[in-house]
PDB file of C-alpha atoms in Angstrom:
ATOM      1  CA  UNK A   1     -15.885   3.264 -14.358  1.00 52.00           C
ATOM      2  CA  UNK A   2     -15.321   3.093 -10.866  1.00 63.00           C
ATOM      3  CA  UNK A   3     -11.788   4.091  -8.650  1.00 92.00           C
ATOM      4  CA  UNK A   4      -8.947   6.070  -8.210  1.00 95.00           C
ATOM      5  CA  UNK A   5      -7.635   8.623 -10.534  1.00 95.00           C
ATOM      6  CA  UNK A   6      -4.221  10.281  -9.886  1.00 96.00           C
ATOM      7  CA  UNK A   7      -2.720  12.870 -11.812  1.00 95.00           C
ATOM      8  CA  UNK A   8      -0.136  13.636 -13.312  1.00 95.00           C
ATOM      9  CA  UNK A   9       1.086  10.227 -13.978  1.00 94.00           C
ATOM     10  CA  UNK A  10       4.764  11.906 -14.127  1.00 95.00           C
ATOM     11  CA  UNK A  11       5.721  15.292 -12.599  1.00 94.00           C
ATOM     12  CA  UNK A  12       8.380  17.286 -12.034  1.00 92.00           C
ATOM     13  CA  UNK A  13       9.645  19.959  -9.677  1.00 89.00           C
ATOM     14  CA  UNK A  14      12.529  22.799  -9.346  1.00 89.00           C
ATOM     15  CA  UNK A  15      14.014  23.487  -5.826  1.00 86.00           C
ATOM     16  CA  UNK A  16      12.063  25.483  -3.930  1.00 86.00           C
ATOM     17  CA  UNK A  17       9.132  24.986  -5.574  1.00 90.00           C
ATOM     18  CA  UNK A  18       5.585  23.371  -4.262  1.00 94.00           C
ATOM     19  CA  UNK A  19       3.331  21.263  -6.084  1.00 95.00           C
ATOM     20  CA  UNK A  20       0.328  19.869  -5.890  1.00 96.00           C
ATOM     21  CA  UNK A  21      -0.648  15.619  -6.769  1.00 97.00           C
ATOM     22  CA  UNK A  22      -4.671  14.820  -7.343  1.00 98.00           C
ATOM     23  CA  UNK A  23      -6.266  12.413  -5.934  1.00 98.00           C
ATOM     24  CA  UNK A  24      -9.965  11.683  -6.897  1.00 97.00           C
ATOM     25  CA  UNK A  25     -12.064   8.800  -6.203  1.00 97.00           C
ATOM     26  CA  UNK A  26     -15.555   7.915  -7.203  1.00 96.00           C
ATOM     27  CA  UNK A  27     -15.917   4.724  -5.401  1.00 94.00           C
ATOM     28  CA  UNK A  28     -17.861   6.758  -2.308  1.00 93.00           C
ATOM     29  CA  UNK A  29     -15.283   5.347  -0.076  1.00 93.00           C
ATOM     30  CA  UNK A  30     -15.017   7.824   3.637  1.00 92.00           C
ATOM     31  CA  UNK A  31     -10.806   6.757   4.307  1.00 91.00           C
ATOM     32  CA  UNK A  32      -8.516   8.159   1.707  1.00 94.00           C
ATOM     33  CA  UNK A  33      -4.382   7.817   1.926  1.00 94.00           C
ATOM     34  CA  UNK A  34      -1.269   8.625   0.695  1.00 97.00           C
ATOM     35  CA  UNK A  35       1.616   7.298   0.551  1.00 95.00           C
ATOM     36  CA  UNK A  36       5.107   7.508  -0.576  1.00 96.00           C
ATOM     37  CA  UNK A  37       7.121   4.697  -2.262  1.00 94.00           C
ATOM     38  CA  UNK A  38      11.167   4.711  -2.312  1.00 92.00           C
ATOM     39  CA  UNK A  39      13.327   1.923  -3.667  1.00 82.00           C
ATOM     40  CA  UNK A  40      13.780  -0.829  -0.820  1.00 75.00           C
ATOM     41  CA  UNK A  41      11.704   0.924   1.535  1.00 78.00           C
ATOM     42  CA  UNK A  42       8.038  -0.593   0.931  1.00 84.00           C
ATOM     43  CA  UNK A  43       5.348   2.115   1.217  1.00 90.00           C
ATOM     44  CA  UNK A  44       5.552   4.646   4.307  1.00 92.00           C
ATOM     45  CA  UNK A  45       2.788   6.650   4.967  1.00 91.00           C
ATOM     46  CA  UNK A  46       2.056  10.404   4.855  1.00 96.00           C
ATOM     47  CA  UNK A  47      -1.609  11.153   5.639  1.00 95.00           C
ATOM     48  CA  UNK A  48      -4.736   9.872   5.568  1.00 92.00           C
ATOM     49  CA  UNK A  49      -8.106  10.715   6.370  1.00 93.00           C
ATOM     50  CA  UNK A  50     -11.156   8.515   7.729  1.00 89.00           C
ATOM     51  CA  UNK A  51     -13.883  11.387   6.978  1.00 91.00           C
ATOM     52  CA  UNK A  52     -14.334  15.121   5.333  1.00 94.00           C
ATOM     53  CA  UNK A  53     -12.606  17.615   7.257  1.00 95.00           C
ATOM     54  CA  UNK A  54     -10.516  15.604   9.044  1.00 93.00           C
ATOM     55  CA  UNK A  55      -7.220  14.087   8.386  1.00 94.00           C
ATOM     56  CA  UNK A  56      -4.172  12.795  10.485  1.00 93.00           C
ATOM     57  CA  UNK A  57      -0.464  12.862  10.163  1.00 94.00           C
ATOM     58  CA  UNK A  58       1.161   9.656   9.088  1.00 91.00           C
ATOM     59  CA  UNK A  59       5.046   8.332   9.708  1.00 89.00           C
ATOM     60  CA  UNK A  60       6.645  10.603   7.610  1.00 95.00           C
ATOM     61  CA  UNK A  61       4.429  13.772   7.195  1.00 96.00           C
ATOM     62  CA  UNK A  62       6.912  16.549   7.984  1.00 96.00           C
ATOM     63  CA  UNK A  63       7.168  18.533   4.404  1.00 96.00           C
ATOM     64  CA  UNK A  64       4.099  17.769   3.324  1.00 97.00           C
ATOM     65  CA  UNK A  65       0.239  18.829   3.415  1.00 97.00           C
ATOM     66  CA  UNK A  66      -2.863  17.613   2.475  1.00 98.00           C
ATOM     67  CA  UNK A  67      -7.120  18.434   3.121  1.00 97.00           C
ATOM     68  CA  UNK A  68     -10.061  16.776   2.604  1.00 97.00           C
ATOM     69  CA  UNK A  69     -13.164  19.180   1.645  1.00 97.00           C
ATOM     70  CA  UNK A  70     -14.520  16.820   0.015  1.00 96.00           C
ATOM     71  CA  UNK A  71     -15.383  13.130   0.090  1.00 96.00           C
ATOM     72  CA  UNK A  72     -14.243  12.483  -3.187  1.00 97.00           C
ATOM     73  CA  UNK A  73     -10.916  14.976  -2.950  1.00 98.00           C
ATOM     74  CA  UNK A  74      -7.497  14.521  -1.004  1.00 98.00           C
ATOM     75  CA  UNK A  75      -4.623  16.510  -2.748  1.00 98.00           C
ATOM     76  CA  UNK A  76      -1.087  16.158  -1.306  1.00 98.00           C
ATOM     77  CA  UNK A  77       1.302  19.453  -1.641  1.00 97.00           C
ATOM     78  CA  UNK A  78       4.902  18.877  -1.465  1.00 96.00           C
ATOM     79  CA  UNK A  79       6.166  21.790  -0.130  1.00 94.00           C
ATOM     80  CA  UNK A  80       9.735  23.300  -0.181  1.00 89.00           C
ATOM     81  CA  UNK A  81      10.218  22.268   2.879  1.00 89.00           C
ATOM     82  CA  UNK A  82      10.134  18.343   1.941  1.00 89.00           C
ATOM     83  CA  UNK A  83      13.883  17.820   1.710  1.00 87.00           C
ATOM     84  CA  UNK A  84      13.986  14.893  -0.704  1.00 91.00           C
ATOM     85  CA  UNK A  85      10.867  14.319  -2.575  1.00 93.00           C
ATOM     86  CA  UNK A  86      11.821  12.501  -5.455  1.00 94.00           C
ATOM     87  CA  UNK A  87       9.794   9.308  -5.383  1.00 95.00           C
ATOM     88  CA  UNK A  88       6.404   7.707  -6.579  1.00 95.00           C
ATOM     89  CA  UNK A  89       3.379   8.726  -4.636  1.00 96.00           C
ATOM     90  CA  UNK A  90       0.519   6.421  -4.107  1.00 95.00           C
ATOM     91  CA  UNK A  91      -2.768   7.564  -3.128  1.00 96.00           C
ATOM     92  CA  UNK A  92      -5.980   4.684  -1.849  1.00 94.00           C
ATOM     93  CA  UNK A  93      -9.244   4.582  -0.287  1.00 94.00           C
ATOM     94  CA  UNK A  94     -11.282   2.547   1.833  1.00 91.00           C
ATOM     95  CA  UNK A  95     -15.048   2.165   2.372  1.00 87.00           C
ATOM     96  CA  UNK A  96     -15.685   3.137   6.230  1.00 74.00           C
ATOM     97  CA  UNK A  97     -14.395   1.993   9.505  1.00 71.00           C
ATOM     98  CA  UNK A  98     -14.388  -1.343   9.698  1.00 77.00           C
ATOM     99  CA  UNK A  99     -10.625  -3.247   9.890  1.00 77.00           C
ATOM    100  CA  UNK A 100     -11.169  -5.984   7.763  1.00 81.00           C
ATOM    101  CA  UNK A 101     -11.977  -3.923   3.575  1.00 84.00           C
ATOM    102  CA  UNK A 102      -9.164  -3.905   1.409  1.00 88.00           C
ATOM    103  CA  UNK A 103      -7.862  -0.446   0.249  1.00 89.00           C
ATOM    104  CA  UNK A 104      -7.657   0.590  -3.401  1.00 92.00           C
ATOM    105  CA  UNK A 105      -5.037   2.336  -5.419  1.00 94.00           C
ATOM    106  CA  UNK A 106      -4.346   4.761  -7.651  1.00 95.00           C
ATOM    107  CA  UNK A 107      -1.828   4.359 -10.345  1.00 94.00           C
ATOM    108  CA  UNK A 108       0.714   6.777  -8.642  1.00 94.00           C
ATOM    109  CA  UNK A 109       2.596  10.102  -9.971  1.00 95.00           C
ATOM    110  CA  UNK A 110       6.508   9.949  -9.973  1.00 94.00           C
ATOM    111  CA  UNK A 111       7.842  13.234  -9.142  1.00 95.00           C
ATOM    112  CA  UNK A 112      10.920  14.202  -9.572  1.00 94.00           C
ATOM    113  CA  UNK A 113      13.259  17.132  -8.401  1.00 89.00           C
ATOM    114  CA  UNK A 114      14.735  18.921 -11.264  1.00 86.00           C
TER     115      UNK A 114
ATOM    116  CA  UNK B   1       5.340  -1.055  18.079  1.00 74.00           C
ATOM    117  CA  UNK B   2       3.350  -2.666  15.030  1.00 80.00           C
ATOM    118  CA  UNK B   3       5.572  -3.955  12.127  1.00 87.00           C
ATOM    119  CA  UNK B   4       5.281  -6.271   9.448  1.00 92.00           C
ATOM    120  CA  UNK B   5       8.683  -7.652   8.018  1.00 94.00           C
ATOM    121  CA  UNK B   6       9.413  -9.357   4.914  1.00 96.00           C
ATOM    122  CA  UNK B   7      12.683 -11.045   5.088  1.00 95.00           C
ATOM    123  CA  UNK B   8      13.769 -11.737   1.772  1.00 95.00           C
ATOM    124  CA  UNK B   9      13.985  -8.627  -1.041  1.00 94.00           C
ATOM    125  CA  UNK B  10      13.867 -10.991  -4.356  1.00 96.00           C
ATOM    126  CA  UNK B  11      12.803 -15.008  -4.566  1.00 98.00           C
ATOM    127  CA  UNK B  12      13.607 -16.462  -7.310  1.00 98.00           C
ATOM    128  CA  UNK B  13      11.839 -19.695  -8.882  1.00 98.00           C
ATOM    129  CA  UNK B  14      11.518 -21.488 -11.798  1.00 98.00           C
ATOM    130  CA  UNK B  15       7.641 -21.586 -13.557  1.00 97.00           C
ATOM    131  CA  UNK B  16       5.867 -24.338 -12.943  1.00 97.00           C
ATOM    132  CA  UNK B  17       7.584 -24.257  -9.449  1.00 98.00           C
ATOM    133  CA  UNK B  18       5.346 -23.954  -5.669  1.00 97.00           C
ATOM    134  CA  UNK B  19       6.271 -20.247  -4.589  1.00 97.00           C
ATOM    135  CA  UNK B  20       6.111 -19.280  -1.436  1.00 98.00           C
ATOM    136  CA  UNK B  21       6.801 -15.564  -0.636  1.00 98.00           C
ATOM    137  CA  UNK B  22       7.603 -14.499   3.289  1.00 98.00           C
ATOM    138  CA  UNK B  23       5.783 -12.461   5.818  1.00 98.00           C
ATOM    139  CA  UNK B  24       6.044 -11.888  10.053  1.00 96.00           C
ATOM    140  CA  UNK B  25       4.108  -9.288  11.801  1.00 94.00           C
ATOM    141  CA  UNK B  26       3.848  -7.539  15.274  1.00 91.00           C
ATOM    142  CA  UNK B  27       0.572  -6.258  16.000  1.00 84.00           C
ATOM    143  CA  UNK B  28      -1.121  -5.689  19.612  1.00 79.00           C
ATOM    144  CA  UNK B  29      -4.505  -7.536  19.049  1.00 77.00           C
ATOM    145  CA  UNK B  30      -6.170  -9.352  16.459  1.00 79.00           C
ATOM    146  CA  UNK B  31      -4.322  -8.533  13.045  1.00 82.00           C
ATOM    147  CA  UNK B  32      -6.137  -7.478  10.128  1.00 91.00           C
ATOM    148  CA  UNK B  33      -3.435  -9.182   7.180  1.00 94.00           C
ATOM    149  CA  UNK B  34      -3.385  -8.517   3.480  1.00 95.00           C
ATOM    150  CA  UNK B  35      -1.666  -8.997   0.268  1.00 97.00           C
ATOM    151  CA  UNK B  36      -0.799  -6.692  -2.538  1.00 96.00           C
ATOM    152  CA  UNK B  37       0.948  -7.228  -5.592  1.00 96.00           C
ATOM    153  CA  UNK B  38       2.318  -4.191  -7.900  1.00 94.00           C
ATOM    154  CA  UNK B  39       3.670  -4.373 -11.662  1.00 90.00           C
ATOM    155  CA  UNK B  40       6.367  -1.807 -12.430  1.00 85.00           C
ATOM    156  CA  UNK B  41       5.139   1.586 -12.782  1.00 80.00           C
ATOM    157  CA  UNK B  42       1.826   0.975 -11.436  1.00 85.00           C
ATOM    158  CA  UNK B  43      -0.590   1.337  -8.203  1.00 87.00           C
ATOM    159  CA  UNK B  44      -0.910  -1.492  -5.645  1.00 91.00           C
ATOM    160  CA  UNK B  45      -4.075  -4.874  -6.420  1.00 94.00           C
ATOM    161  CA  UNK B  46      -5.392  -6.571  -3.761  1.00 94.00           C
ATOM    162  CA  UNK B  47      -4.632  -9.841  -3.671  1.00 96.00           C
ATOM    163  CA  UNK B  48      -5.886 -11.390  -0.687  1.00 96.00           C
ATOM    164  CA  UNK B  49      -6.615 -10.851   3.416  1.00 94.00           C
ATOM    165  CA  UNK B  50      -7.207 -12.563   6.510  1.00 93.00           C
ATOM    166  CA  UNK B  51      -9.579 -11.449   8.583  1.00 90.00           C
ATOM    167  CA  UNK B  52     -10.679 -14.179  10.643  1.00 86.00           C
ATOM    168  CA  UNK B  53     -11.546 -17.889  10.784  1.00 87.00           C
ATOM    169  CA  UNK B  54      -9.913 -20.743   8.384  1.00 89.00           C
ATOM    170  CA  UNK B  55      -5.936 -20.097   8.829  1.00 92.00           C
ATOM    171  CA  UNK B  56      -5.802 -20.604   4.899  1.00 95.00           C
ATOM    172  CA  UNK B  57      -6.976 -18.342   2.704  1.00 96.00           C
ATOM    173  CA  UNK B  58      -7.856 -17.991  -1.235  1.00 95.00           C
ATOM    174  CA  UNK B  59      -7.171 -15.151  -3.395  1.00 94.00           C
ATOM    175  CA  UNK B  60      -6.706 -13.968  -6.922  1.00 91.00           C
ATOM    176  CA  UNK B  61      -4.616 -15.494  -9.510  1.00 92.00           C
ATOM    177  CA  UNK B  62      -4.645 -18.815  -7.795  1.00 95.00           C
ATOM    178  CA  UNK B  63      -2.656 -17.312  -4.970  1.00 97.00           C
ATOM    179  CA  UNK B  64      -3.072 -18.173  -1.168  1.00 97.00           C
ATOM    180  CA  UNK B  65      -1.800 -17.368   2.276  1.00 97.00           C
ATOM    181  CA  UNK B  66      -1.571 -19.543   5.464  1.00 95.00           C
ATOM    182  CA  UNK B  67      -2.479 -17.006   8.639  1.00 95.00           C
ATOM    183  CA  UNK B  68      -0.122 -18.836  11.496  1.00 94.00           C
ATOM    184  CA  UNK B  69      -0.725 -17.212  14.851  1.00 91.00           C
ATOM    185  CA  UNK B  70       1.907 -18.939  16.745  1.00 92.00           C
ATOM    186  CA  UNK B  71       4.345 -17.939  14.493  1.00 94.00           C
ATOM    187  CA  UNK B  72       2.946 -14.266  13.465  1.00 94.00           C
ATOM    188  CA  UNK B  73       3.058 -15.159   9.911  1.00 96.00           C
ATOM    189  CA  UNK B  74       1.094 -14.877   6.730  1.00 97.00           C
ATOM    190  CA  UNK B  75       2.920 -16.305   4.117  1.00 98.00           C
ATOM    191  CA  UNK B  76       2.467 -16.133   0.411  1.00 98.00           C
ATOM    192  CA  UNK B  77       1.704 -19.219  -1.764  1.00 98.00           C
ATOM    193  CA  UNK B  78       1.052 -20.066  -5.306  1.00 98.00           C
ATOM    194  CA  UNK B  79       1.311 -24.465  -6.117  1.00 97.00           C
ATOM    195  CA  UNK B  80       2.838 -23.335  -9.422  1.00 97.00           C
ATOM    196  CA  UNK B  81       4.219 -20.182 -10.467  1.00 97.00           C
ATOM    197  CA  UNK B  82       3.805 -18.329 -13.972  1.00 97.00           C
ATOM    198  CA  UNK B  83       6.200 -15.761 -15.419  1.00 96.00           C
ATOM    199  CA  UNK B  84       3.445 -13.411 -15.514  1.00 95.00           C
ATOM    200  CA  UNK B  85       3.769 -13.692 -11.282  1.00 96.00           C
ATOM    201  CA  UNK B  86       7.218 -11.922 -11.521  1.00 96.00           C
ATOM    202  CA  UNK B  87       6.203  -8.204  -9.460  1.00 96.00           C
ATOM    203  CA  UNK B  88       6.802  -7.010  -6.460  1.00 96.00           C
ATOM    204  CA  UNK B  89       4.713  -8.441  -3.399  1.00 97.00           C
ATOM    205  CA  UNK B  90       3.739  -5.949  -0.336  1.00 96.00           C
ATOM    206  CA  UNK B  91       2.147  -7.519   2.893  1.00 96.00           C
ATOM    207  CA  UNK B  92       0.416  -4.974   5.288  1.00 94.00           C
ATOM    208  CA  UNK B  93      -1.443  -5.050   8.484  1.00 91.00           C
ATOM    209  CA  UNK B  94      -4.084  -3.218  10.006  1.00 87.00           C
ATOM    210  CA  UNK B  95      -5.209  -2.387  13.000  1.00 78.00           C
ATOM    211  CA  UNK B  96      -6.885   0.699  15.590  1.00 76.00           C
ATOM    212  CA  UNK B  97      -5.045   3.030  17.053  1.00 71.00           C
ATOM    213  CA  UNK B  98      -6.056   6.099  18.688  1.00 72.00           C
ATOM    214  CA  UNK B  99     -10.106   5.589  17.259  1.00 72.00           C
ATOM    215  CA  UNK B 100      -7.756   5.826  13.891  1.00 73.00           C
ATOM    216  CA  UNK B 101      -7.491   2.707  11.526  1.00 73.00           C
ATOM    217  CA  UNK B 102      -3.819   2.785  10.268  1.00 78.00           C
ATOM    218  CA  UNK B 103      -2.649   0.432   7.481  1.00 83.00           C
ATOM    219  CA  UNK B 104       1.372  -0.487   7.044  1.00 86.00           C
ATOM    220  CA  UNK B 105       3.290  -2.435   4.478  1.00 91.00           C
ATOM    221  CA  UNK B 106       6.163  -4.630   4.671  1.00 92.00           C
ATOM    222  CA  UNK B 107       9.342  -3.462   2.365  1.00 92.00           C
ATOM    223  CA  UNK B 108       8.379  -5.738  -0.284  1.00 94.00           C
ATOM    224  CA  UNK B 109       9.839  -8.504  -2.166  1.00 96.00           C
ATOM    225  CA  UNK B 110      10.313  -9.154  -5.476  1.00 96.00           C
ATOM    226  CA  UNK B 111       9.671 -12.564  -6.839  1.00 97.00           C
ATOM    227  CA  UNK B 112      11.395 -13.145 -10.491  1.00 97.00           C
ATOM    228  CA  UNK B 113       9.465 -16.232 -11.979  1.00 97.00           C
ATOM    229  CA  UNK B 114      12.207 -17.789 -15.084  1.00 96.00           C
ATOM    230  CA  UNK B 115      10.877 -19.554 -17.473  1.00 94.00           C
TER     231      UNK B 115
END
């Protein structure tokens, strides 16, 4: 089967601690991005990345990190330094450049702080 | 700065009732519009987008959207609504900027189909 896999599906974090969401995708698609989804807020992005080695700082990016070393690959780390991370992550994927494809989504992981 | 705005948070309608579900967007240029709907707990599905050409478009799950460039709209539109519709409805718009291609979503709305 074709798509997105994101793992875990649930996760959970102490202070001070970082961790690490998957993302994997199998659908050959070049643009990859996450996002992060609070209650009333819609979906704000973090990063995203159009090709390998390369990746851009969304509207909210500060505490976080990501890479792209492969096509297929774009892990997020929260870090320690993300003040408020609890919320449900959403990772997608394009095909290419072009304006007009529809991105596809994984199923999301819902961290919490513990 | 681009935006796209949903004005209402939850529409509620009775099933077997037209639905129509709210969208307004600024964008510099030709917008690149789309529909997504999400069930609790779950990723985003593509619904349906307007690219270019007819102002009314057809999507999944007998679902369409009328593209209104005076107005900077895209609403949401079903001719009769199911309880299986009740989710939560994100709008988003694309466009370039910087070489980059950077995709936003509305806050949502949740639309509560009773039976």
């Amino acid at each position: 089967d074709g798509g997105i896999t994101q793992s875990p599906k649930y996760l959970f974090r102490k202070e001070g601690q970082n961790v690490t969401l998957s993302c994997e995708q199998n659908l050959n698609h070049d643009a990859m991005y996450w996002y992060r989804q609070d209650p009333g807020q819609g979906l704000r992005l973090i990063y995203y990345s159009q090709i390998v080695n390369d990746f851009q700082k969304g509207d909210i990016a500060e505490g976080y990190s990501v890479s792209r070393e492969k096509k297929e690959s774009f892990p997020l780390t929260v870090t320690s330094a993300q003040k408020n991370p609890t919320a449900f992550y959403l990772c997608a994927s394009k095909p290419g450049q072009a304006l007009g494809t529809e991105a596809f989504f994984g199923q999301g992981t819902r961290l919490t702080v513990v | 700065a681009q935006s796209v705005a949903q004005p209402e948070d939850q529409v509620n309608v009775a099933e077997g009732n037209p639905l129509t579900v709210k969208c307004t967007y600024s964008v510099s240029g030709n917008p690149y519009l789309f529909w997504y709907v999400q069930y609790p707990n779950r990723g985003l599905q593509f619904l349906l987008k307007y690219i270019t050409g007819d102002n009314l478009v057809k999507g999944s799950y007998g679902f369409e959207a009328e593209f209104n460039k005076s107005q900077t709209s895209f609403h949401l539109k079903k001719p009769s609504a199911l309880v299986s519709d009740s989710a939560l409805y994100f709008c988003a718009v694309r466009w370039l900027s910087g070489g980059y291609n950077k995709l936003i979503f509305g806050a949502g709305t949740r639309l509560a189909v009773h039976p």
